[in-house]
Amino acid sequence: MTATHHTERRTGWTATGWAVLFWLTAGLGAVAGFLTWLFLYLASDVDNRSTADDFSNPHEGAVTLGLPVVVGAHLLGLLLLLMAARVARHDRRSAVRFALVALVATSLVGLAGLLALTGGDLLVPYPQPFRP
Protein backbone atom coordinates (compact mmCIF):
# COMPACT_ATOMS: atom_id res chain seq x y z
CA MET A 1 0.00 0.00 0.00
CA THR A 2 1.44 3.35 -1.02
CA ALA A 3 1.38 6.50 1.08
CA THR A 4 -1.05 8.15 -1.34
CA HIS A 5 -3.49 5.23 -1.17
CA HIS A 6 -3.31 5.21 2.63
CA THR A 7 -4.00 8.97 2.82
CA GLU A 8 -6.94 8.73 0.44
CA ARG A 9 -8.38 5.83 2.44
CA ARG A 10 -8.11 7.83 5.67
CA THR A 11 -9.83 10.92 4.21
CA GLY A 12 -12.68 8.93 2.68
CA TRP A 13 -11.95 9.76 -0.96
CA THR A 14 -11.36 6.85 -3.32
CA ALA A 15 -8.87 8.75 -5.47
CA THR A 16 -7.78 12.31 -6.02
CA GLY A 17 -9.15 12.33 -9.56
CA TRP A 18 -12.62 11.29 -8.41
CA ALA A 19 -12.57 13.93 -5.69
CA VAL A 20 -11.72 16.56 -8.30
CA LEU A 21 -14.59 15.29 -10.46
CA PHE A 22 -17.02 15.62 -7.55
CA TRP A 23 -15.93 19.15 -6.67
CA LEU A 24 -15.96 20.17 -10.33
CA THR A 25 -19.51 18.85 -10.62
CA ALA A 26 -20.48 20.81 -7.52
CA GLY A 27 -18.86 23.97 -8.90
CA LEU A 28 -20.75 23.66 -12.17
CA GLY A 29 -23.87 23.13 -10.05
CA ALA A 30 -23.52 26.67 -8.75
CA VAL A 31 -23.74 27.98 -12.31
CA ALA A 32 -26.68 25.69 -13.03
CA GLY A 33 -28.34 26.82 -9.79
CA PHE A 34 -28.05 30.44 -10.84
CA LEU A 35 -29.50 29.69 -14.28
CA THR A 36 -32.36 27.73 -12.72
CA TRP A 37 -33.33 30.55 -10.37
CA LEU A 38 -32.93 33.01 -13.25
CA PHE A 39 -35.39 30.95 -15.29
CA LEU A 40 -37.94 31.26 -12.46
CA TYR A 41 -37.43 35.03 -12.40
CA LEU A 42 -37.82 35.31 -16.16
CA ALA A 43 -40.92 33.08 -16.10
CA SER A 44 -42.49 35.48 -13.61
CA ASP A 45 -41.63 38.38 -15.94
CA VAL A 46 -43.37 36.67 -18.86
CA ASP A 47 -46.35 35.97 -16.63
CA ASN A 48 -46.53 39.59 -15.48
CA ARG A 49 -46.57 40.80 -19.08
CA SER A 50 -49.53 38.56 -19.91
CA THR A 51 -51.29 39.43 -16.62
CA ALA A 52 -51.22 43.13 -17.44
CA ASP A 53 -53.73 42.56 -20.23
CA ASP A 54 -56.34 40.46 -18.46
CA PHE A 55 -55.87 41.42 -14.76
CA SER A 56 -55.64 37.77 -13.66
CA ASN A 57 -53.59 36.48 -10.73
CA PRO A 58 -49.96 37.61 -10.90
CA HIS A 59 -47.21 34.96 -10.70
CA GLU A 60 -49.59 32.10 -11.48
CA GLY A 61 -47.64 31.28 -14.62
CA ALA A 62 -44.34 31.54 -12.79
CA VAL A 63 -45.45 28.78 -10.46
CA THR A 64 -46.83 26.55 -13.22
CA LEU A 65 -44.00 27.19 -15.70
CA GLY A 66 -40.99 28.04 -13.56
CA LEU A 67 -41.39 25.87 -10.49
CA PRO A 68 -41.36 22.51 -12.33
CA VAL A 69 -38.14 23.57 -14.06
CA VAL A 70 -36.58 24.50 -10.71
CA VAL A 71 -37.61 21.19 -9.13
CA GLY A 72 -36.51 19.18 -12.17
CA ALA A 73 -33.14 20.92 -12.32
CA HIS A 74 -32.54 20.27 -8.62
CA LEU A 75 -33.45 16.59 -9.00
CA LEU A 76 -31.13 16.26 -11.99
CA GLY A 77 -28.37 18.03 -10.05
CA LEU A 78 -28.87 15.72 -7.09
CA LEU A 79 -28.66 12.68 -9.37
CA LEU A 80 -25.42 13.92 -10.95
CA LEU A 81 -23.91 14.76 -7.58
CA LEU A 82 -24.92 11.38 -6.16
CA MET A 83 -23.28 9.58 -9.07
CA ALA A 84 -20.09 11.62 -8.73
CA ALA A 85 -20.02 11.27 -4.95
CA ARG A 86 -20.63 7.53 -5.08
CA VAL A 87 -17.47 6.90 -7.10
CA ALA A 88 -15.49 9.53 -5.19
CA ARG A 89 -16.30 8.42 -1.63
CA HIS A 90 -15.67 5.06 0.07
CA ASP A 91 -18.75 5.16 2.30
CA ARG A 92 -22.21 5.27 0.71
CA ARG A 93 -23.76 7.37 3.50
CA SER A 94 -20.88 9.81 3.26
CA ALA A 95 -21.48 10.10 -0.48
CA VAL A 96 -25.17 10.90 0.07
CA ARG A 97 -24.33 13.53 2.71
CA PHE A 98 -21.73 15.16 0.45
CA ALA A 99 -24.16 15.23 -2.48
CA LEU A 100 -26.99 16.74 -0.41
CA VAL A 101 -24.77 19.38 1.17
CA ALA A 102 -23.27 20.27 -2.21
CA LEU A 103 -26.74 20.56 -3.76
CA VAL A 104 -28.03 22.87 -1.04
CA ALA A 105 -24.85 24.96 -1.05
CA THR A 106 -24.74 25.40 -4.81
CA SER A 107 -28.44 26.21 -4.98
CA LEU A 108 -28.02 28.85 -2.29
CA VAL A 109 -25.01 30.32 -4.12
CA GLY A 110 -27.07 30.49 -7.31
CA LEU A 111 -29.99 32.05 -5.44
CA ALA A 112 -27.70 34.62 -3.82
CA GLY A 113 -26.32 35.51 -7.26
CA LEU A 114 -29.85 36.00 -8.61
CA LEU A 115 -30.90 38.13 -5.64
CA ALA A 116 -27.81 40.30 -6.07
CA LEU A 117 -28.59 40.71 -9.76
CA THR A 118 -32.30 41.51 -9.31
CA GLY A 119 -32.04 43.75 -6.27
CA GLY A 120 -33.41 41.14 -3.87
CA ASP A 121 -36.45 40.04 -5.91
CA LEU A 122 -37.02 36.33 -6.48
CA LEU A 123 -39.96 37.10 -8.78
CA VAL A 124 -40.56 40.19 -10.88
CA PRO A 125 -42.68 42.61 -8.80
CA TYR A 126 -46.29 43.07 -9.83
CA PRO A 127 -47.46 45.65 -10.71
CA GLN A 128 -44.32 47.12 -12.14
CA PRO A 129 -43.13 50.24 -10.31
CA PHE A 130 -43.55 53.49 -12.21
CA ARG A 131 -40.39 54.57 -14.01
CA PRO A 132 -40.57 57.94 -15.78
mmCIF file of C-alpha atoms in Angstrom:
data_model
loop_
_atom_site.group_PDB
_atom_site.id
_atom_site.type_symbol
_atom_site.label_atom_id
_atom_site.label_comp_id
_atom_site.label_asym_id
_atom_site.label_seq_id
_atom_site.Cartn_x
_atom_site.Cartn_y
_atom_site.Cartn_z
ATOM 1 C CA MET A 1 0.000 0.000 0.000
ATOM 2 C CA THR A 2 1.440 3.348 -1.019
ATOM 3 C CA ALA A 3 1.376 6.503 1.080
ATOM 4 C CA THR A 4 -1.051 8.153 -1.340
ATOM 5 C CA HIS A 5 -3.489 5.233 -1.174
ATOM 6 C CA HIS A 6 -3.305 5.206 2.630
ATOM 7 C CA THR A 7 -4.000 8.969 2.824
ATOM 8 C CA GLU A 8 -6.942 8.730 0.435
ATOM 9 C CA ARG A 9 -8.383 5.828 2.438
ATOM 10 C CA ARG A 10 -8.112 7.828 5.666
ATOM 11 C CA THR A 11 -9.827 10.923 4.213
ATOM 12 C CA GLY A 12 -12.680 8.933 2.681
ATOM 13 C CA TRP A 13 -11.955 9.764 -0.965
ATOM 14 C CA THR A 14 -11.365 6.847 -3.315
ATOM 15 C CA ALA A 15 -8.867 8.746 -5.469
ATOM 16 C CA THR A 16 -7.784 12.315 -6.019
ATOM 17 C CA GLY A 17 -9.150 12.332 -9.563
ATOM 18 C CA TRP A 18 -12.623 11.286 -8.410
ATOM 19 C CA ALA A 19 -12.569 13.926 -5.686
ATOM 20 C CA VAL A 20 -11.718 16.556 -8.300
ATOM 21 C CA LEU A 21 -14.586 15.295 -10.463
ATOM 22 C CA PHE A 22 -17.020 15.616 -7.554
ATOM 23 C CA TRP A 23 -15.933 19.154 -6.672
ATOM 24 C CA LEU A 24 -15.957 20.174 -10.331
ATOM 25 C CA THR A 25 -19.514 18.848 -10.623
ATOM 26 C CA ALA A 26 -20.476 20.807 -7.517
ATOM 27 C CA GLY A 27 -18.862 23.972 -8.897
ATOM 28 C CA LEU A 28 -20.751 23.657 -12.170
ATOM 29 C CA GLY A 29 -23.867 23.128 -10.055
ATOM 30 C CA ALA A 30 -23.522 26.671 -8.749
ATOM 31 C CA VAL A 31 -23.739 27.981 -12.310
ATOM 32 C CA ALA A 32 -26.677 25.687 -13.028
ATOM 33 C CA GLY A 33 -28.339 26.817 -9.786
ATOM 34 C CA PHE A 34 -28.046 30.441 -10.840
ATOM 35 C CA LEU A 35 -29.499 29.688 -14.285
ATOM 36 C CA THR A 36 -32.356 27.729 -12.724
ATOM 37 C CA TRP A 37 -33.327 30.551 -10.371
ATOM 38 C CA LEU A 38 -32.928 33.015 -13.249
ATOM 39 C CA PHE A 39 -35.394 30.950 -15.288
ATOM 40 C CA LEU A 40 -37.939 31.258 -12.464
ATOM 41 C CA TYR A 41 -37.426 35.029 -12.395
ATOM 42 C CA LEU A 42 -37.816 35.308 -16.161
ATOM 43 C CA ALA A 43 -40.923 33.085 -16.102
ATOM 44 C CA SER A 44 -42.494 35.485 -13.611
ATOM 45 C CA ASP A 45 -41.634 38.377 -15.940
ATOM 46 C CA VAL A 46 -43.373 36.671 -18.860
ATOM 47 C CA ASP A 47 -46.350 35.966 -16.628
ATOM 48 C CA ASN A 48 -46.531 39.588 -15.485
ATOM 49 C CA ARG A 49 -46.570 40.802 -19.084
ATOM 50 C CA SER A 50 -49.528 38.560 -19.908
ATOM 51 C CA THR A 51 -51.291 39.429 -16.624
ATOM 52 C CA ALA A 52 -51.224 43.129 -17.438
ATOM 53 C CA ASP A 53 -53.734 42.562 -20.233
ATOM 54 C CA ASP A 54 -56.338 40.460 -18.458
ATOM 55 C CA PHE A 55 -55.867 41.416 -14.755
ATOM 56 C CA SER A 56 -55.639 37.766 -13.655
ATOM 57 C CA ASN A 57 -53.588 36.483 -10.730
ATOM 58 C CA PRO A 58 -49.958 37.605 -10.899
ATOM 59 C CA HIS A 59 -47.213 34.956 -10.702
ATOM 60 C CA GLU A 60 -49.595 32.099 -11.478
ATOM 61 C CA GLY A 61 -47.643 31.277 -14.620
ATOM 62 C CA ALA A 62 -44.340 31.545 -12.785
ATOM 63 C CA VAL A 63 -45.454 28.778 -10.464
ATOM 64 C CA THR A 64 -46.833 26.552 -13.217
ATOM 65 C CA LEU A 65 -44.003 27.193 -15.702
ATOM 66 C CA GLY A 66 -40.989 28.042 -13.563
ATOM 67 C CA LEU A 67 -41.394 25.866 -10.488
ATOM 68 C CA PRO A 68 -41.358 22.508 -12.332
ATOM 69 C CA VAL A 69 -38.140 23.567 -14.063
ATOM 70 C CA VAL A 70 -36.575 24.500 -10.713
ATOM 71 C CA VAL A 71 -37.610 21.195 -9.127
ATOM 72 C CA GLY A 72 -36.506 19.176 -12.165
ATOM 73 C CA ALA A 73 -33.139 20.916 -12.318
ATOM 74 C CA HIS A 74 -32.537 20.275 -8.624
ATOM 75 C CA LEU A 75 -33.445 16.595 -9.003
ATOM 76 C CA LEU A 76 -31.130 16.261 -11.992
ATOM 77 C CA GLY A 77 -28.373 18.027 -10.055
ATOM 78 C CA LEU A 78 -28.871 15.718 -7.089
ATOM 79 C CA LEU A 79 -28.660 12.685 -9.372
ATOM 80 C CA LEU A 80 -25.419 13.918 -10.954
ATOM 81 C CA LEU A 81 -23.913 14.762 -7.577
ATOM 82 C CA LEU A 82 -24.917 11.378 -6.156
ATOM 83 C CA MET A 83 -23.277 9.576 -9.069
ATOM 84 C CA ALA A 84 -20.088 11.621 -8.730
ATOM 85 C CA ALA A 85 -20.022 11.275 -4.945
ATOM 86 C CA ARG A 86 -20.633 7.529 -5.077
ATOM 87 C CA VAL A 87 -17.469 6.900 -7.103
ATOM 88 C CA ALA A 88 -15.495 9.533 -5.186
ATOM 89 C CA ARG A 89 -16.301 8.421 -1.629
ATOM 90 C CA HIS A 90 -15.674 5.059 0.073
ATOM 91 C CA ASP A 91 -18.748 5.164 2.301
ATOM 92 C CA ARG A 92 -22.214 5.274 0.712
ATOM 93 C CA ARG A 93 -23.765 7.374 3.501
ATOM 94 C CA SER A 94 -20.884 9.813 3.261
ATOM 95 C CA ALA A 95 -21.483 10.098 -0.485
ATOM 96 C CA VAL A 96 -25.172 10.900 0.074
ATOM 97 C CA ARG A 97 -24.330 13.527 2.707
ATOM 98 C CA PHE A 98 -21.727 15.155 0.447
ATOM 99 C CA ALA A 99 -24.159 15.233 -2.477
ATOM 100 C CA LEU A 100 -26.992 16.744 -0.411
ATOM 101 C CA VAL A 101 -24.775 19.385 1.171
ATOM 102 C CA ALA A 102 -23.272 20.269 -2.214
ATOM 103 C CA LEU A 103 -26.743 20.560 -3.765
ATOM 104 C CA VAL A 104 -28.027 22.871 -1.037
ATOM 105 C CA ALA A 105 -24.847 24.964 -1.053
ATOM 106 C CA THR A 106 -24.739 25.399 -4.813
ATOM 107 C CA SER A 107 -28.440 26.214 -4.982
ATOM 108 C CA LEU A 108 -28.019 28.854 -2.295
ATOM 109 C CA VAL A 109 -25.015 30.320 -4.117
ATOM 110 C CA GLY A 110 -27.071 30.494 -7.308
ATOM 111 C CA LEU A 111 -29.991 32.048 -5.438
ATOM 112 C CA ALA A 112 -27.696 34.623 -3.824
ATOM 113 C CA GLY A 113 -26.323 35.508 -7.259
ATOM 114 C CA LEU A 114 -29.846 36.002 -8.608
ATOM 115 C CA LEU A 115 -30.904 38.130 -5.642
ATOM 116 C CA ALA A 116 -27.813 40.299 -6.068
ATOM 117 C CA LEU A 117 -28.593 40.709 -9.763
ATOM 118 C CA THR A 118 -32.295 41.512 -9.305
ATOM 119 C CA GLY A 119 -32.038 43.751 -6.271
ATOM 120 C CA GLY A 120 -33.412 41.140 -3.872
ATOM 121 C CA ASP A 121 -36.446 40.038 -5.905
ATOM 122 C CA LEU A 122 -37.017 36.332 -6.484
ATOM 123 C CA LEU A 123 -39.958 37.102 -8.778
ATOM 124 C CA VAL A 124 -40.561 40.189 -10.881
ATOM 125 C CA PRO A 125 -42.678 42.614 -8.801
ATOM 126 C CA TYR A 126 -46.291 43.074 -9.833
ATOM 127 C CA PRO A 127 -47.458 45.655 -10.711
ATOM 128 C CA GLN A 128 -44.317 47.118 -12.141
ATOM 129 C CA PRO A 129 -43.128 50.241 -10.306
ATOM 130 C CA PHE A 130 -43.546 53.492 -12.206
ATOM 131 C CA ARG A 131 -40.386 54.575 -14.006
ATOM 132 C CA PRO A 132 -40.566 57.937 -15.781
#
